[in-house]
Tab-separated table of C-alpha atoms in Angstrom:
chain	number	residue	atom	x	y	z
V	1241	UNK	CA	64.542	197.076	237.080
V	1242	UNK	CA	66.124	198.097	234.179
V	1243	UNK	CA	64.090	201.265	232.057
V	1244	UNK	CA	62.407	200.552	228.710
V	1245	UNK	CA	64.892	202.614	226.883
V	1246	UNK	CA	68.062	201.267	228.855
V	1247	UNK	CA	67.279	198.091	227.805
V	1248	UNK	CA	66.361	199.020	223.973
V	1249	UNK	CA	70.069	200.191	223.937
V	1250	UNK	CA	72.053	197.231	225.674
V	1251	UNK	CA	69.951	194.886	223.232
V	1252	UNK	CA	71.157	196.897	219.652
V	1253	UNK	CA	74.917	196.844	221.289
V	1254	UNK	CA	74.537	193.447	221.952
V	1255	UNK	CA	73.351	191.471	219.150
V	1256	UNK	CA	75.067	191.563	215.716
V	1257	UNK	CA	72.635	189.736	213.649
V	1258	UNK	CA	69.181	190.404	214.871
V	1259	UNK	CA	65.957	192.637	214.300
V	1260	UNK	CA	64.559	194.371	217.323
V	1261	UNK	CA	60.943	196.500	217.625
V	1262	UNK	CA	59.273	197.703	220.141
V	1263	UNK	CA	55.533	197.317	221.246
V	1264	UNK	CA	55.397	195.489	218.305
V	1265	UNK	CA	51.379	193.825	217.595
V	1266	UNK	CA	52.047	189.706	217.986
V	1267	UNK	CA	48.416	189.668	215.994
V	1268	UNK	CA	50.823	189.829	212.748
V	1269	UNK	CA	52.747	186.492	213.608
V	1270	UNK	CA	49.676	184.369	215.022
V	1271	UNK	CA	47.987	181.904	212.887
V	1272	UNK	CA	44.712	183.327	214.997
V	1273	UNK	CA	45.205	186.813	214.000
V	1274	UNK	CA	44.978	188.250	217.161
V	1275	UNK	CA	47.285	189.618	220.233
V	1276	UNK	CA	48.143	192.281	221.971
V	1277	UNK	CA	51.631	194.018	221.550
V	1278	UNK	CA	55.490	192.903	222.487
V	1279	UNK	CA	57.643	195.124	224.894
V	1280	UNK	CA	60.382	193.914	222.549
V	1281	UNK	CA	60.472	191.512	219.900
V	1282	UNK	CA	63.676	190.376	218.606
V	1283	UNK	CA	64.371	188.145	215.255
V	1284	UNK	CA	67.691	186.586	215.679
V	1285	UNK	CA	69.429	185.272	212.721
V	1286	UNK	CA	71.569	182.738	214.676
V	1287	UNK	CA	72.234	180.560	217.888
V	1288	UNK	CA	74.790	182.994	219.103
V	1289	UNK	CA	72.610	185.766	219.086
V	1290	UNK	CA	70.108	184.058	220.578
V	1291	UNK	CA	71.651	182.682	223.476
V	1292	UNK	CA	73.069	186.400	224.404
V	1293	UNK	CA	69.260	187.593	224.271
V	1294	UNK	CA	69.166	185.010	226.672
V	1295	UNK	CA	72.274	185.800	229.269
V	1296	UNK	CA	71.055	189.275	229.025
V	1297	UNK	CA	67.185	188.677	229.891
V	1298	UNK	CA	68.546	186.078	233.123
V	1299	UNK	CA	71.015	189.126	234.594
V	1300	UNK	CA	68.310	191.616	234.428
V	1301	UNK	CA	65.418	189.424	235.669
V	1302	UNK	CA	63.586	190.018	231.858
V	1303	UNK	CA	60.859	187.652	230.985
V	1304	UNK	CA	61.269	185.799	227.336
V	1305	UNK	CA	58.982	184.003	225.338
V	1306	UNK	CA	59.591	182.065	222.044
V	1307	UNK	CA	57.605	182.410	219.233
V	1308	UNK	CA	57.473	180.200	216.161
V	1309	UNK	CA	55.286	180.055	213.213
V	1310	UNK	CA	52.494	180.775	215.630
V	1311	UNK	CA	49.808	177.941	214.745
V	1312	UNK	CA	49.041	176.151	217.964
V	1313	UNK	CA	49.217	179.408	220.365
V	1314	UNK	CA	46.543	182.349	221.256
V	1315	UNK	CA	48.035	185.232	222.507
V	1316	UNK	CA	45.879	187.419	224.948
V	1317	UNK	CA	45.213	191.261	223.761
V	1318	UNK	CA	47.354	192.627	226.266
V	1319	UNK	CA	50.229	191.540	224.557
V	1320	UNK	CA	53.010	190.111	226.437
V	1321	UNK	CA	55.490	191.591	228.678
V	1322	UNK	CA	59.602	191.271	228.451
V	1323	UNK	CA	61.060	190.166	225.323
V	1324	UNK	CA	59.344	187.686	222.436
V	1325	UNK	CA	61.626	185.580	220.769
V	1326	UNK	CA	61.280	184.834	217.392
V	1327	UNK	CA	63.270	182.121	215.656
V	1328	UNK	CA	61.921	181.331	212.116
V	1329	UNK	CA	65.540	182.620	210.587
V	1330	UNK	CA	67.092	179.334	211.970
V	1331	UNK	CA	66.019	177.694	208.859
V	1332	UNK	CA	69.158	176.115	207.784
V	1333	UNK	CA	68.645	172.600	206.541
V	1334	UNK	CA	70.301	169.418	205.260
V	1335	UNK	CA	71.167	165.685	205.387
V	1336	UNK	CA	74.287	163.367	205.993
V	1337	UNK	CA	73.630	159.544	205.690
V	1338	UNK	CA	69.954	159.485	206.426
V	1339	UNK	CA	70.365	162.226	208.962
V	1340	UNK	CA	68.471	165.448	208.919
V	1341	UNK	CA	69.795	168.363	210.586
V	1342	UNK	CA	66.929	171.358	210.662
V	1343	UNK	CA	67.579	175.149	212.296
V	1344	UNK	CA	63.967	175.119	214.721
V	1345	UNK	CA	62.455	178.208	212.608
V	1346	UNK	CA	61.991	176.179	209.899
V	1347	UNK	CA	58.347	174.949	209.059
V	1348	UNK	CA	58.206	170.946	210.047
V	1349	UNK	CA	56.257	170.627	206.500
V	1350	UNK	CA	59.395	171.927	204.784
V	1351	UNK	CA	61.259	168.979	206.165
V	1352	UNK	CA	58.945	166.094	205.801
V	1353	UNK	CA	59.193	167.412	201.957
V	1354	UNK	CA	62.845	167.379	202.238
V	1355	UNK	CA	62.588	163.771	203.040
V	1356	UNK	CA	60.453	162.839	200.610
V	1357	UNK	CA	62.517	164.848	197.771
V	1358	UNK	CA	65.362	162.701	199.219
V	1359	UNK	CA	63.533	159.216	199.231
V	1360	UNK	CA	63.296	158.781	203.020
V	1361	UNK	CA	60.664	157.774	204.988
V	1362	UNK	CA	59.230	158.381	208.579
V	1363	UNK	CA	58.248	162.117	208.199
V	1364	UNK	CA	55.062	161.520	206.062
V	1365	UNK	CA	52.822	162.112	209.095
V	1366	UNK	CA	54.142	165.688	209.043
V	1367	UNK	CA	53.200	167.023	205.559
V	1368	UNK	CA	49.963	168.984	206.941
V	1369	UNK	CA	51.269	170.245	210.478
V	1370	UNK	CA	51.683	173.847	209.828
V	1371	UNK	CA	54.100	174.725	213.584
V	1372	UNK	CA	57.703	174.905	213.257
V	1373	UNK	CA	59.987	172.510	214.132
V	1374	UNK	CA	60.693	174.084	217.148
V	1375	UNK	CA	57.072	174.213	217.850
V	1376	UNK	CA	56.949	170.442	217.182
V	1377	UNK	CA	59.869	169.031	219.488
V	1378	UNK	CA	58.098	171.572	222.317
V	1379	UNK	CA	54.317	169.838	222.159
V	1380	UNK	CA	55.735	166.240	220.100
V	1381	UNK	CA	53.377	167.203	217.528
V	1382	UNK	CA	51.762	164.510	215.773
V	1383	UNK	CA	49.121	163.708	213.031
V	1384	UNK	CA	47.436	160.587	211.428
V	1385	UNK	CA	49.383	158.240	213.563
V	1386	UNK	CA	53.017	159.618	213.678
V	1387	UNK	CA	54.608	161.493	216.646
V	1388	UNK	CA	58.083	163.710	216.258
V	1389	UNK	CA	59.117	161.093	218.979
V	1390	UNK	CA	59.230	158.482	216.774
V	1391	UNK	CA	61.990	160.361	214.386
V	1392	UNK	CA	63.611	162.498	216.281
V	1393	UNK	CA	67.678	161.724	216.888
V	1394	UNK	CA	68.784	165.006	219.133
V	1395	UNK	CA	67.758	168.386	219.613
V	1396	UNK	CA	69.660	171.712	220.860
V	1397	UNK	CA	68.206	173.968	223.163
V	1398	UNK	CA	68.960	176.928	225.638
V	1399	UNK	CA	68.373	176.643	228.488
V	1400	UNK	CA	67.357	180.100	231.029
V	1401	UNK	CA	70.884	181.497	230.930
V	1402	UNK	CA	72.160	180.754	227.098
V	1403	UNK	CA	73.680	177.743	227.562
V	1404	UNK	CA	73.537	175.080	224.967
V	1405	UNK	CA	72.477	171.510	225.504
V	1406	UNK	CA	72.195	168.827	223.436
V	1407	UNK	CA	69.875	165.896	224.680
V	1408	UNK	CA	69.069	162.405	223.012
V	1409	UNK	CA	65.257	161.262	222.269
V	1410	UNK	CA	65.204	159.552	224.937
V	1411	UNK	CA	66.177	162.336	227.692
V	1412	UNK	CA	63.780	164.388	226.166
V	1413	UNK	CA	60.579	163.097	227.851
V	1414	UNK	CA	58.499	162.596	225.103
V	1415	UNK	CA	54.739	161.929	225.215
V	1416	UNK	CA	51.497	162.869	224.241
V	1417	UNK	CA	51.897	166.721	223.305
V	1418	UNK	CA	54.159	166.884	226.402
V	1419	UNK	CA	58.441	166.970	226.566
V	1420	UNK	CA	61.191	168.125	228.604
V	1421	UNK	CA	61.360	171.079	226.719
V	1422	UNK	CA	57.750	172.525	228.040
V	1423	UNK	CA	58.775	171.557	231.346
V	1424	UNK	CA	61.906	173.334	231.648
V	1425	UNK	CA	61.309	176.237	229.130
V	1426	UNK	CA	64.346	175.252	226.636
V	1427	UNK	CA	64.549	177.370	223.881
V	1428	UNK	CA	65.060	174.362	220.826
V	1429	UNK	CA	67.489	175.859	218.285
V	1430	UNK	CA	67.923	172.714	216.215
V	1431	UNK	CA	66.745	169.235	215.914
V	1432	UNK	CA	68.025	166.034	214.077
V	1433	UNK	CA	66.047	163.448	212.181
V	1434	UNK	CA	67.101	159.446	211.820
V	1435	UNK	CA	64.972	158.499	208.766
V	1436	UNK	CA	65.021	155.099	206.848
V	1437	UNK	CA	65.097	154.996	203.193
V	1438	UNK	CA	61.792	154.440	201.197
V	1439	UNK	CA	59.950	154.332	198.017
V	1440	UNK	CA	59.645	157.922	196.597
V	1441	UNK	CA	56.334	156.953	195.082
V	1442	UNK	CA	54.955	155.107	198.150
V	1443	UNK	CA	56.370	158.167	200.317
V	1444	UNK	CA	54.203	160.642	197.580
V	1445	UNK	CA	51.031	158.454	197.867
V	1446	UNK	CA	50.883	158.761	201.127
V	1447	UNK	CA	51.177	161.941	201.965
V	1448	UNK	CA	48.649	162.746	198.839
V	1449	UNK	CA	46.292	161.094	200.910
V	1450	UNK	CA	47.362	162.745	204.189
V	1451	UNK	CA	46.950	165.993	202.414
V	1452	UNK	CA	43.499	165.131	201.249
V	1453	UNK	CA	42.587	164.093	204.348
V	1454	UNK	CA	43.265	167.212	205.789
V	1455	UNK	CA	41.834	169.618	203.180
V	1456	UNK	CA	38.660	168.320	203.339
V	1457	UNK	CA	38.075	167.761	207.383
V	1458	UNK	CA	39.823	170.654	208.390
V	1459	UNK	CA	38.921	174.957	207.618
V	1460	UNK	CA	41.817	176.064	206.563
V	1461	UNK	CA	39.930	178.270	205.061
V	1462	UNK	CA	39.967	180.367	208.538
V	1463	UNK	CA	42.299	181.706	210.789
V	1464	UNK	CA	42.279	179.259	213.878
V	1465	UNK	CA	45.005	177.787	216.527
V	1466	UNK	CA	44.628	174.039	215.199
V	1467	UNK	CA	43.679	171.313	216.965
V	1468	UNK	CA	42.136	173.059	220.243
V	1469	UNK	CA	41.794	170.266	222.578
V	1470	UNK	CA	43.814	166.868	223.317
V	1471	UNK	CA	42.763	163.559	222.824
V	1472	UNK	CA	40.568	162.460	225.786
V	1473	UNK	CA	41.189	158.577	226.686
V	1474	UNK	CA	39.161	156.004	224.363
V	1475	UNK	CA	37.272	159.391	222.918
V	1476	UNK	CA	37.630	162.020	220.421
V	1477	UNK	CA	37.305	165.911	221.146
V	1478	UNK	CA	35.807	166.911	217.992
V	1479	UNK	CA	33.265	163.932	218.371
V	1480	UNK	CA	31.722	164.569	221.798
V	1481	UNK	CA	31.868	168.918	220.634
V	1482	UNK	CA	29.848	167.663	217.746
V	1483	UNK	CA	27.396	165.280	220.502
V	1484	UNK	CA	27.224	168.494	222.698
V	1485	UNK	CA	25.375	170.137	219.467
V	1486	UNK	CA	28.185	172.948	219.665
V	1487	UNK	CA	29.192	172.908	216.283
V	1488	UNK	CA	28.938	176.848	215.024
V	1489	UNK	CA	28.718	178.006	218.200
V	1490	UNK	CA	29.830	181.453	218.383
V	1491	UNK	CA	31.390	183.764	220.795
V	1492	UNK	CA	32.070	187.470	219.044
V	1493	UNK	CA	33.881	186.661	215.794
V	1494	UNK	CA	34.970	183.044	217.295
V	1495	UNK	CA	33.179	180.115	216.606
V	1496	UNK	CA	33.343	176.200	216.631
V	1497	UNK	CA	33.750	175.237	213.234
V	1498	UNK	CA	31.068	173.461	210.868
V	1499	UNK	CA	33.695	171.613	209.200
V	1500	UNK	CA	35.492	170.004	212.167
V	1501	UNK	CA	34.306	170.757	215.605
V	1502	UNK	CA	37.604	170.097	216.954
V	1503	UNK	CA	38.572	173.575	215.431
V	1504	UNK	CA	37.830	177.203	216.179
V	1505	UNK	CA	37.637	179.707	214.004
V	1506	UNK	CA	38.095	183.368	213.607
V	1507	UNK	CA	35.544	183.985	211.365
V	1508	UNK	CA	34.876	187.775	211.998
V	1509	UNK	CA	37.563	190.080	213.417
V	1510	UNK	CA	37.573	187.657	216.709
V	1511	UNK	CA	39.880	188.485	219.470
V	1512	UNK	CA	41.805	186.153	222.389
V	1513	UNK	CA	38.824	186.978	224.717
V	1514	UNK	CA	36.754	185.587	222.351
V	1515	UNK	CA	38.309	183.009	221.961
V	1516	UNK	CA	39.097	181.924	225.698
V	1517	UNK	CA	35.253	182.356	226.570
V	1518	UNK	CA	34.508	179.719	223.647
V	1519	UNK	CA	36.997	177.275	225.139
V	1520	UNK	CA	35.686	177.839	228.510
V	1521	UNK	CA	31.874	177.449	227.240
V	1522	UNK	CA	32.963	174.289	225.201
V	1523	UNK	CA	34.550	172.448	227.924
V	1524	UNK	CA	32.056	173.205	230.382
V	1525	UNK	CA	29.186	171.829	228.256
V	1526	UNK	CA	31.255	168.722	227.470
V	1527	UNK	CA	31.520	168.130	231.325
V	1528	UNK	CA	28.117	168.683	231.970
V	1529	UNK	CA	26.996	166.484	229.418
V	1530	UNK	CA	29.499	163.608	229.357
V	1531	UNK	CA	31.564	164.079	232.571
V	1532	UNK	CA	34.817	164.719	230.539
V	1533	UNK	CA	37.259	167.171	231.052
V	1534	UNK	CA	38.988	168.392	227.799
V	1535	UNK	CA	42.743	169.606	228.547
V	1536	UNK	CA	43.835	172.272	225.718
V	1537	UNK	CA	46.580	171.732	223.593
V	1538	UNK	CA	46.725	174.926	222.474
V	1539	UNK	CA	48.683	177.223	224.417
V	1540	UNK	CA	47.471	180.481	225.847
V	1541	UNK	CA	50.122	183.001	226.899
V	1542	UNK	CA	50.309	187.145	227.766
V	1543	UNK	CA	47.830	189.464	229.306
V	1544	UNK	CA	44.455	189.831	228.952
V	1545	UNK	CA	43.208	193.573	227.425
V	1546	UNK	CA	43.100	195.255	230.898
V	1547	UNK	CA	46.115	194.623	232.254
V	1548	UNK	CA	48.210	195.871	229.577
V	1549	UNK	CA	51.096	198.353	231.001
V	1550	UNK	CA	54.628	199.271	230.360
V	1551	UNK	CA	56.832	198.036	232.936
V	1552	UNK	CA	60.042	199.300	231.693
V	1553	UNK	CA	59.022	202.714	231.678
């Protein structure tokens, strides 16, 4: 395998428009605040460079992950291994006859905004979800009724080697929290959105009201990863958490919120540990109890503490 500082070199002669450190903490880009360090994590400015971070990682057998805005993803303490791929500078965005065309770094609020600045309608549902749009084409991210299925035109994505694809809605899989894109590990590097024109004050009221909604059932007030769990069939995560008398539960600095026992919090210096023991103790009292099994949606990636090492070297 290629040496850490081999590959530190080939990646700076490579790419034209990108930032690269090394062993850099992911805590600083996780809406959890925690995780271990990055072997290398690069901040490409544009599709090209991204796709050659790609071709280079397939030749020499390099592990990549992508990294958004962070908000529905714990990262273990051990950091991860290979290279983390950031893409928040693809943040271009726009519209052409009721068409929005959105680089995946930027935030998926910013664009149901953009739609309502422009009078369209269909992206109201998004005006709380903090991920990137990226993030929200990967899981089909949804609040309060709406799905990214439902507006989606296209997305492009690169694939393993670089390559660019462009799929249709309907090639994309799209489901509860689940798409094509998780299943194949596509990097999405932009997405477009068929909206219908609305009412700019019908479009405002309701995402007023979405926005309430949110601020007072959900603690933003703490660092957490979202929504922890999926829906179970005909039941509600947060309800039967609440039933199981788990509510402020704690596990080191992690515990299930007061506010909204679908949500964990960080509420003192937590780590990933901490927080993967309190999703482990949380489903297994659910089960007990109720004979339900609660499948995460949040995402869980790198190593745990211990096993923290420098391949490259």
């Amino acid at each position: 395998m290629v040496n850490h500082t081999q590959i530190e070199e080939d990646l700076r002669s490579l790419l034209d428009h990108s930032e690269i450190k090394t062993y850099e903490p992911l805590k600083k880009y996780t809406y959890t605040e925690t995780g271990g360090p990055a072997d290398f994590y690069i901040t490409v400015h544009d599709i090209e460079d991204a796709s050659r971070v790609l071709q280079y990682s397939y030749s020499n057998n390099i592990p990549v992950t992508y990294l958004g805005n962070g908000s529905n993803i714990i990262i273990r303490d051990g950091g991860i291994r290979g290279i983390v791929l950031n893409l928040l500078e693809l943040n271009y965005l726009f519209e052409s006859d009721d068409i929005i065309t959105v680089g995946s770094g930027r935030a998926i609020i910013d664009v149901s905004n953009y739609a309502r600045d422009l009078s369209l309608t269909g992206m109201e549902f998004a005006c709380g979800i903090p991920g990137s749009v990226g993030g929200a084409v990967y899981m089909n991210a949804g609040a309060y009724g709406g799905e990214i299925k439902d507006c989606l035109l296209e997305v492009t994505v690169l694939d393993e080697t670089g390559r660019r694809i462009t799929l249709r809605n309907d090639e994309l899989g799209l489901e509860y929290r689940k798409s094509m894109v998780q299943e194949n590990d596509y990097a999405v590097v932009e997405a477009k959105f068929r909206l219908k024109p609305g009412k700019l004050d019908e479009i405002q009221k309701m995402m007023d009201d979405l926005t309430e909604r949110r601020s007072t059932k959900q603690p933003l007030e703490y660092p957490s990863c979202g929504s922890v769990f999926q829906r179970p069939p005909g039941n509600f995560a947060g309800k039967l958490i609440q039933e199981a008398g788990l509510q402020g539960y704690r596990i080191g600095g992690v515990e299930v919120s007061k506010k909204h026992a679908g949500f964990m919090v960080n509420v003192d210096g937590g780590t990933a540990g901490d927080y993967e023991a309190l999703i482990e103790h949380v489903q297994k009292r659910v089960f007990n109890l109720f004979g339900v099994t609660l499948n995460r949606e949040v995402r869980i990636i790198g190593e745990p503490a211990h096993k923290q090492v420098e391949p490259y070297k």
